[in-house]
Amino acid sequence: MFGGYGLYILFSLPALILGFWAQIRVQSAFNKYSRVRTYAGLTGAQIARRMLDSVGLAHVRVEPSQGFLSDHYDPRVKVLRLSPQVYQSNSVAAAGVAAHEAGHAIQDASGYAMLQLRSALVPGVQIGSWLGPIIFIIGFFLSPTIGTSIAWLGIGLFALAAVFALITLPVEFDASRRAKAWLATSGTIYNEEIRGVNSVLDAAALTYVAAAVQAISTILYYVFLLTGRNRD
């Protein structure tokens, strides 16, 4: 039988493999370059502060956060939070991650459209990502007369997560581009160190690609199940 769980594996396995590979690359790149000290010796917190100040964002705070690689920028309160592995470290890996997060703050300040769109989708995604599958399952097991419409509603709600994942790609790619450009021209790191920054940020970008592929494959799985039932 190639239905049920086997069918789900068929749709999700490529994304799962890609996600697993992406996580390995991130861990490998970060671990490798977290042991390489930058010549300038600046910590991630200092690099983020310098990058923000260089574009007039002195009001954006840089704070430590808890958790491994929990680095993020919160546009609601204009705070850039860095994990202990980045905030306190003067490694090449920390430099790349800190500059990347500062890149998000610069996006916010410049009105970068894709970041604004992603932020606007957050409430809908938080609801749709968990409510969508529930509604789909309910509709799928009801009679086709009313159940099909309910199931499509569930797919539509979950589709917000896929849209969010797709919009995240240019947001993350652009933040990395800003980070690499600033690090290369500011004198914060030397030319040979940019290779390590590229390795860390490119590996991190792959995790967002994997998330987008996973979201899309899940939608395709739902659509396949629903259309297959209707044909039957």
PDB file of C-alpha atoms in Angstrom:
ATOM      1  CA  MET A   1       0.000   0.000   0.000  1.00  0.00           C
ATOM      2  CA  PHE A   2       1.362   3.393  -0.998  1.00  0.00           C
ATOM      3  CA  GLY A   3      -1.120   5.537   0.863  1.00  0.00           C
ATOM      4  CA  GLY A   4      -1.368   7.000   4.314  1.00  0.00           C
ATOM      5  CA  TYR A   5       1.981   7.201   6.059  1.00  0.00           C
ATOM      6  CA  GLY A   6       3.889   5.912   3.032  1.00  0.00           C
ATOM      7  CA  LEU A   7       2.404   8.646   0.864  1.00  0.00           C
ATOM      8  CA  TYR A   8       3.351  11.280   3.420  1.00  0.00           C
ATOM      9  CA  ILE A   9       6.940  10.018   3.426  1.00  0.00           C
ATOM     10  CA  LEU A  10       6.978  10.188  -0.382  1.00  0.00           C
ATOM     11  CA  PHE A  11       6.074  13.865  -0.293  1.00  0.00           C
ATOM     12  CA  SER A  12       8.085  14.902   2.755  1.00  0.00           C
ATOM     13  CA  LEU A  13      11.255  12.821   2.440  1.00  0.00           C
ATOM     14  CA  PRO A  14      13.109  15.179   0.053  1.00  0.00           C
ATOM     15  CA  ALA A  15      12.446  18.124   2.368  1.00  0.00           C
ATOM     16  CA  LEU A  16      13.433  16.104   5.431  1.00  0.00           C
ATOM     17  CA  ILE A  17      16.712  15.076   3.811  1.00  0.00           C
ATOM     18  CA  LEU A  18      17.406  18.654   2.736  1.00  0.00           C
ATOM     19  CA  GLY A  19      16.613  19.936   6.227  1.00  0.00           C
ATOM     20  CA  PHE A  20      18.855  17.347   7.851  1.00  0.00           C
ATOM     21  CA  TRP A  21      21.700  18.178   5.490  1.00  0.00           C
ATOM     22  CA  ALA A  22      21.203  21.908   6.111  1.00  0.00           C
ATOM     23  CA  GLN A  23      21.401  21.444   9.879  1.00  0.00           C
ATOM     24  CA  ILE A  24      24.590  19.427   9.532  1.00  0.00           C
ATOM     25  CA  ARG A  25      26.115  22.175   7.380  1.00  0.00           C
ATOM     26  CA  VAL A  26      25.136  24.880   9.866  1.00  0.00           C
ATOM     27  CA  GLN A  27      26.533  22.974  12.830  1.00  0.00           C
ATOM     28  CA  SER A  28      29.712  22.111  10.951  1.00  0.00           C
ATOM     29  CA  ALA A  29      30.348  25.634   9.648  1.00  0.00           C
ATOM     30  CA  PHE A  30      29.521  27.333  12.940  1.00  0.00           C
ATOM     31  CA  ASN A  31      31.610  24.912  15.003  1.00  0.00           C
ATOM     32  CA  LYS A  32      34.555  25.273  12.637  1.00  0.00           C
ATOM     33  CA  TYR A  33      34.594  29.055  12.472  1.00  0.00           C
ATOM     34  CA  SER A  34      33.594  29.598  16.094  1.00  0.00           C
ATOM     35  CA  ARG A  35      37.121  28.395  16.860  1.00  0.00           C
ATOM     36  CA  VAL A  36      38.697  30.939  14.505  1.00  0.00           C
ATOM     37  CA  ARG A  37      39.316  34.302  16.168  1.00  0.00           C
ATOM     38  CA  THR A  38      39.049  37.426  14.023  1.00  0.00           C
ATOM     39  CA  TYR A  39      42.167  39.552  13.763  1.00  0.00           C
ATOM     40  CA  ALA A  40      40.255  42.581  15.026  1.00  0.00           C
ATOM     41  CA  GLY A  41      39.139  40.621  18.095  1.00  0.00           C
ATOM     42  CA  LEU A  42      35.699  42.240  18.286  1.00  0.00           C
ATOM     43  CA  THR A  43      32.862  40.296  19.885  1.00  0.00           C
ATOM     44  CA  GLY A  44      29.583  39.690  18.095  1.00  0.00           C
ATOM     45  CA  ALA A  45      27.938  42.330  20.285  1.00  0.00           C
ATOM     46  CA  GLN A  46      30.590  44.894  19.368  1.00  0.00           C
ATOM     47  CA  ILE A  47      30.306  44.148  15.665  1.00  0.00           C
ATOM     48  CA  ALA A  48      26.514  44.461  15.734  1.00  0.00           C
ATOM     49  CA  ARG A  49      26.810  47.741  17.625  1.00  0.00           C
ATOM     50  CA  ARG A  50      29.310  49.152  15.141  1.00  0.00           C
ATOM     51  CA  MET A  51      27.250  48.114  12.141  1.00  0.00           C
ATOM     52  CA  LEU A  52      24.092  49.642  13.568  1.00  0.00           C
ATOM     53  CA  ASP A  53      25.840  52.868  14.577  1.00  0.00           C
ATOM     54  CA  SER A  54      27.410  53.191  11.120  1.00  0.00           C
ATOM     55  CA  VAL A  55      23.953  53.664   9.599  1.00  0.00           C
ATOM     56  CA  GLY A  56      22.510  55.824  12.360  1.00  0.00           C
ATOM     57  CA  LEU A  57      20.674  53.132  14.340  1.00  0.00           C
ATOM     58  CA  ALA A  58      22.048  53.973  17.773  1.00  0.00           C
ATOM     59  CA  HIS A  59      18.543  53.562  19.215  1.00  0.00           C
ATOM     60  CA  VAL A  60      18.498  49.829  18.396  1.00  0.00           C
ATOM     61  CA  ARG A  61      19.643  47.923  21.473  1.00  0.00           C
ATOM     62  CA  VAL A  62      21.935  44.902  21.353  1.00  0.00           C
ATOM     63  CA  GLU A  63      21.192  42.430  24.130  1.00  0.00           C
ATOM     64  CA  PRO A  64      22.232  38.883  25.067  1.00  0.00           C
ATOM     65  CA  SER A  65      19.663  36.106  24.797  1.00  0.00           C
ATOM     66  CA  GLN A  66      19.499  32.522  25.983  1.00  0.00           C
ATOM     67  CA  GLY A  67      19.668  29.410  23.832  1.00  0.00           C
ATOM     68  CA  PHE A  68      22.033  28.054  21.213  1.00  0.00           C
ATOM     69  CA  LEU A  69      21.961  30.218  18.079  1.00  0.00           C
ATOM     70  CA  SER A  70      18.802  31.966  19.255  1.00  0.00           C
ATOM     71  CA  ASP A  71      19.926  35.164  17.527  1.00  0.00           C
ATOM     72  CA  HIS A  72      17.156  37.372  16.164  1.00  0.00           C
ATOM     73  CA  TYR A  73      16.025  40.939  15.633  1.00  0.00           C
ATOM     74  CA  ASP A  74      12.687  42.008  17.138  1.00  0.00           C
ATOM     75  CA  PRO A  75      11.236  44.813  14.986  1.00  0.00           C
ATOM     76  CA  ARG A  76       8.442  45.477  17.491  1.00  0.00           C
ATOM     77  CA  VAL A  77      10.770  46.783  20.195  1.00  0.00           C
ATOM     78  CA  LYS A  78      13.859  47.525  18.040  1.00  0.00           C
ATOM     79  CA  VAL A  79      16.088  45.076  19.916  1.00  0.00           C
ATOM     80  CA  LEU A  80      18.749  42.799  18.461  1.00  0.00           C
ATOM     81  CA  ARG A  81      19.248  39.725  20.646  1.00  0.00           C
ATOM     82  CA  LEU A  82      22.344  37.574  20.319  1.00  0.00           C
ATOM     83  CA  SER A  83      22.968  34.114  21.750  1.00  0.00           C
ATOM     84  CA  PRO A  84      25.875  33.630  24.184  1.00  0.00           C
ATOM     85  CA  GLN A  85      27.861  31.896  21.420  1.00  0.00           C
ATOM     86  CA  VAL A  86      27.662  35.095  19.373  1.00  0.00           C
ATOM     87  CA  TYR A  87      27.298  37.939  21.876  1.00  0.00           C
ATOM     88  CA  GLN A  88      30.465  37.155  23.825  1.00  0.00           C
ATOM     89  CA  SER A  89      32.573  35.535  21.104  1.00  0.00           C
ATOM     90  CA  ASN A  90      35.196  37.207  18.916  1.00  0.00           C
ATOM     91  CA  SER A  91      35.105  34.424  16.326  1.00  0.00           C
ATOM     92  CA  VAL A  92      34.547  34.621  12.584  1.00  0.00           C
ATOM     93  CA  ALA A  93      31.267  32.733  13.015  1.00  0.00           C
ATOM     94  CA  ALA A  94      30.041  35.227  15.610  1.00  0.00           C
ATOM     95  CA  ALA A  95      30.969  38.120  13.335  1.00  0.00           C
ATOM     96  CA  GLY A  96      28.881  36.716  10.503  1.00  0.00           C
ATOM     97  CA  VAL A  97      25.818  35.940  12.612  1.00  0.00           C
ATOM     98  CA  ALA A  98      25.887  39.276  14.443  1.00  0.00           C
ATOM     99  CA  ALA A  99      26.215  41.249  11.207  1.00  0.00           C
ATOM    100  CA  HIS A 100      23.400  39.230   9.654  1.00  0.00           C
ATOM    101  CA  GLU A 101      21.034  40.111  12.501  1.00  0.00           C
ATOM    102  CA  ALA A 102      22.098  43.750  12.276  1.00  0.00           C
ATOM    103  CA  GLY A 103      21.180  43.482   8.617  1.00  0.00           C
ATOM    104  CA  HIS A 104      17.588  42.768   9.668  1.00  0.00           C
ATOM    105  CA  ALA A 105      17.547  45.917  11.793  1.00  0.00           C
ATOM    106  CA  ILE A 106      18.755  47.911   8.791  1.00  0.00           C
ATOM    107  CA  GLN A 107      16.020  46.332   6.666  1.00  0.00           C
ATOM    108  CA  ASP A 108      13.474  47.443   9.240  1.00  0.00           C
ATOM    109  CA  ALA A 109      14.808  50.988   9.383  1.00  0.00           C
ATOM    110  CA  SER A 110      14.880  51.309   5.585  1.00  0.00           C
ATOM    111  CA  GLY A 111      11.336  49.998   5.155  1.00  0.00           C
ATOM    112  CA  TYR A 112      12.408  46.848   3.315  1.00  0.00           C
ATOM    113  CA  ALA A 113       9.117  45.652   1.811  1.00  0.00           C
ATOM    114  CA  MET A 114       9.634  41.912   2.168  1.00  0.00           C
ATOM    115  CA  LEU A 115      10.431  42.237   5.884  1.00  0.00           C
ATOM    116  CA  GLN A 116       7.316  44.330   6.406  1.00  0.00           C
ATOM    117  CA  LEU A 117       5.232  41.773   4.540  1.00  0.00           C
ATOM    118  CA  ARG A 118       6.696  38.920   6.569  1.00  0.00           C
ATOM    119  CA  SER A 119       5.996  40.741   9.834  1.00  0.00           C
ATOM    120  CA  ALA A 120       2.407  41.396   8.738  1.00  0.00           C
ATOM    121  CA  LEU A 121       1.892  37.687   8.074  1.00  0.00           C
ATOM    122  CA  VAL A 122       3.091  36.527  11.494  1.00  0.00           C
ATOM    123  CA  PRO A 123      -0.338  36.568  13.258  1.00  0.00           C
ATOM    124  CA  GLY A 124      -1.997  34.682  10.404  1.00  0.00           C
ATOM    125  CA  VAL A 125       0.821  32.150  10.210  1.00  0.00           C
ATOM    126  CA  GLN A 126       0.700  31.480  13.946  1.00  0.00           C
ATOM    127  CA  ILE A 127      -2.980  30.597  13.625  1.00  0.00           C
ATOM    128  CA  GLY A 128      -2.923  28.882  10.247  1.00  0.00           C
ATOM    129  CA  SER A 129       0.084  26.647  10.892  1.00  0.00           C
ATOM    130  CA  TRP A 130      -1.716  24.733  13.666  1.00  0.00           C
ATOM    131  CA  LEU A 131      -5.390  25.336  12.855  1.00  0.00           C
ATOM    132  CA  GLY A 132      -5.093  24.620   9.129  1.00  0.00           C
ATOM    133  CA  PRO A 133      -4.185  20.901   9.460  1.00  0.00           C
ATOM    134  CA  ILE A 134      -6.944  20.400  12.044  1.00  0.00           C
ATOM    135  CA  ILE A 135      -9.580  21.924   9.782  1.00  0.00           C
ATOM    136  CA  PHE A 136      -8.256  19.905   6.840  1.00  0.00           C
ATOM    137  CA  ILE A 137      -8.542  16.632   8.754  1.00  0.00           C
ATOM    138  CA  ILE A 138     -12.080  17.478   9.887  1.00  0.00           C
ATOM    139  CA  GLY A 139     -13.139  18.310   6.340  1.00  0.00           C
ATOM    140  CA  PHE A 140     -11.398  15.297   4.873  1.00  0.00           C
ATOM    141  CA  PHE A 141     -13.408  12.863   6.979  1.00  0.00           C
ATOM    142  CA  LEU A 142     -16.749  14.583   6.477  1.00  0.00           C
ATOM    143  CA  SER A 143     -18.969  13.869   3.510  1.00  0.00           C
ATOM    144  CA  PRO A 144     -17.591  15.283   0.248  1.00  0.00           C
ATOM    145  CA  THR A 145     -20.573  17.629  -0.080  1.00  0.00           C
ATOM    146  CA  ILE A 146     -19.500  19.897   2.765  1.00  0.00           C
ATOM    147  CA  GLY A 147     -16.210  18.333   3.757  1.00  0.00           C
ATOM    148  CA  THR A 148     -14.335  19.324   0.586  1.00  0.00           C
ATOM    149  CA  SER A 149     -14.930  23.027   1.169  1.00  0.00           C
ATOM    150  CA  ILE A 150     -13.841  22.732   4.789  1.00  0.00           C
ATOM    151  CA  ALA A 151     -10.709  20.811   3.783  1.00  0.00           C
ATOM    152  CA  TRP A 152      -9.792  23.455   1.206  1.00  0.00           C
ATOM    153  CA  LEU A 153     -10.201  26.092   3.910  1.00  0.00           C
ATOM    154  CA  GLY A 154      -7.706  24.162   6.036  1.00  0.00           C
ATOM    155  CA  ILE A 155      -5.275  23.994   3.127  1.00  0.00           C
ATOM    156  CA  GLY A 156      -5.659  27.726   2.568  1.00  0.00           C
ATOM    157  CA  LEU A 157      -4.881  28.490   6.199  1.00  0.00           C
ATOM    158  CA  PHE A 158      -1.820  26.264   6.202  1.00  0.00           C
ATOM    159  CA  ALA A 159      -0.724  27.804   2.905  1.00  0.00           C
ATOM    160  CA  LEU A 160       0.039  30.972   4.870  1.00  0.00           C
ATOM    161  CA  ALA A 161       2.961  29.090   6.414  1.00  0.00           C
ATOM    162  CA  ALA A 162       4.285  28.261   2.959  1.00  0.00           C
ATOM    163  CA  VAL A 163       3.910  31.865   1.809  1.00  0.00           C
ATOM    164  CA  PHE A 164       5.694  32.989   4.968  1.00  0.00           C
ATOM    165  CA  ALA A 165       8.542  30.532   4.311  1.00  0.00           C
ATOM    166  CA  LEU A 166       8.900  31.747   0.722  1.00  0.00           C
ATOM    167  CA  ILE A 167       8.919  35.410   1.741  1.00  0.00           C
ATOM    168  CA  THR A 168      11.523  34.596   4.386  1.00  0.00           C
ATOM    169  CA  LEU A 169      14.001  33.568   1.672  1.00  0.00           C
ATOM    170  CA  PRO A 170      14.640  37.032   0.166  1.00  0.00           C
ATOM    171  CA  VAL A 171      14.568  38.555   3.660  1.00  0.00           C
ATOM    172  CA  GLU A 172      17.326  36.255   4.885  1.00  0.00           C
ATOM    173  CA  PHE A 173      19.351  36.413   1.667  1.00  0.00           C
ATOM    174  CA  ASP A 174      19.247  40.220   1.734  1.00  0.00           C
ATOM    175  CA  ALA A 175      20.304  40.374   5.404  1.00  0.00           C
ATOM    176  CA  SER A 176      23.291  38.149   4.618  1.00  0.00           C
ATOM    177  CA  ARG A 177      24.173  40.278   1.601  1.00  0.00           C
ATOM    178  CA  ARG A 178      24.172  43.414   3.768  1.00  0.00           C
ATOM    179  CA  ALA A 179      26.246  41.651   6.425  1.00  0.00           C
ATOM    180  CA  LYS A 180      28.885  40.432   3.977  1.00  0.00           C
ATOM    181  CA  ALA A 181      29.151  43.820   2.275  1.00  0.00           C
ATOM    182  CA  TRP A 182      29.548  45.735   5.533  1.00  0.00           C
ATOM    183  CA  LEU A 183      32.054  43.305   7.024  1.00  0.00           C
ATOM    184  CA  ALA A 184      34.130  43.375   3.837  1.00  0.00           C
ATOM    185  CA  THR A 185      34.262  47.174   3.590  1.00  0.00           C
ATOM    186  CA  SER A 186      34.318  48.292   7.229  1.00  0.00           C
ATOM    187  CA  GLY A 187      37.696  46.845   8.141  1.00  0.00           C
ATOM    188  CA  THR A 188      36.043  44.753  10.839  1.00  0.00           C
ATOM    189  CA  ILE A 189      37.346  41.533   9.328  1.00  0.00           C
ATOM    190  CA  TYR A 190      40.123  40.788   6.877  1.00  0.00           C
ATOM    191  CA  ASN A 191      39.771  39.411   3.360  1.00  0.00           C
ATOM    192  CA  GLU A 192      40.696  35.849   4.249  1.00  0.00           C
ATOM    193  CA  GLU A 193      38.098  35.814   7.046  1.00  0.00           C
ATOM    194  CA  ILE A 194      35.201  36.549   4.698  1.00  0.00           C
ATOM    195  CA  ARG A 195      35.412  32.952   3.478  1.00  0.00           C
ATOM    196  CA  GLY A 196      34.387  31.757   6.920  1.00  0.00           C
ATOM    197  CA  VAL A 197      31.578  34.316   7.125  1.00  0.00           C
ATOM    198  CA  ASN A 198      30.287  33.160   3.737  1.00  0.00           C
ATOM    199  CA  SER A 199      30.385  29.527   4.844  1.00  0.00           C
ATOM    200  CA  VAL A 200      28.376  30.195   8.014  1.00  0.00           C
ATOM    201  CA  LEU A 201      25.767  32.455   6.418  1.00  0.00           C
ATOM    202  CA  ASP A 202      25.328  30.341   3.294  1.00  0.00           C
ATOM    203  CA  ALA A 203      24.764  27.244   5.433  1.00  0.00           C
ATOM    204  CA  ALA A 204      22.199  29.116   7.527  1.00  0.00           C
ATOM    205  CA  ALA A 205      20.399  30.245   4.357  1.00  0.00           C
ATOM    206  CA  LEU A 206      20.016  26.621   3.319  1.00  0.00           C
ATOM    207  CA  THR A 207      17.917  25.928   6.420  1.00  0.00           C
ATOM    208  CA  TYR A 208      15.367  28.499   5.237  1.00  0.00           C
ATOM    209  CA  VAL A 209      15.283  26.870   1.824  1.00  0.00           C
ATOM    210  CA  ALA A 210      14.611  23.528   3.515  1.00  0.00           C
ATOM    211  CA  ALA A 211      11.770  25.050   5.559  1.00  0.00           C
ATOM    212  CA  ALA A 212      10.150  26.432   2.408  1.00  0.00           C
ATOM    213  CA  VAL A 213      10.442  23.085   0.628  1.00  0.00           C
ATOM    214  CA  GLN A 214       8.923  21.323   3.659  1.00  0.00           C
ATOM    215  CA  ALA A 215       5.951  23.704   3.783  1.00  0.00           C
ATOM    216  CA  ILE A 216       5.281  23.367   0.060  1.00  0.00           C
ATOM    217  CA  SER A 217       5.579  19.569   0.117  1.00  0.00           C
ATOM    218  CA  THR A 218       3.057  19.400   2.975  1.00  0.00           C
ATOM    219  CA  ILE A 219       0.551  21.471   1.003  1.00  0.00           C
ATOM    220  CA  LEU A 220       1.054  19.246  -2.041  1.00  0.00           C
ATOM    221  CA  TYR A 221       0.424  16.213   0.160  1.00  0.00           C
ATOM    222  CA  TYR A 222      -2.859  17.668   1.427  1.00  0.00           C
ATOM    223  CA  VAL A 223      -3.959  18.625  -2.086  1.00  0.00           C
ATOM    224  CA  PHE A 224      -3.089  15.161  -3.413  1.00  0.00           C
ATOM    225  CA  LEU A 225      -5.101  13.490  -0.663  1.00  0.00           C
ATOM    226  CA  LEU A 226      -8.115  15.731  -1.184  1.00  0.00           C
ATOM    227  CA  THR A 227      -8.206  15.595  -4.963  1.00  0.00           C
ATOM    228  CA  GLY A 228      -7.637  11.843  -4.866  1.00  0.00           C
ATOM    229  CA  ARG A 229     -10.590  11.369  -2.528  1.00  0.00           C
ATOM    230  CA  ASN A 230     -12.813  13.517  -4.730  1.00  0.00           C
ATOM    231  CA  ARG A 231     -11.879  11.469  -7.796  1.00  0.00           C
ATOM    232  CA  ASP A 232     -12.781   8.318  -5.931  1.00  0.00           C
TER     233      ASP A 232
END
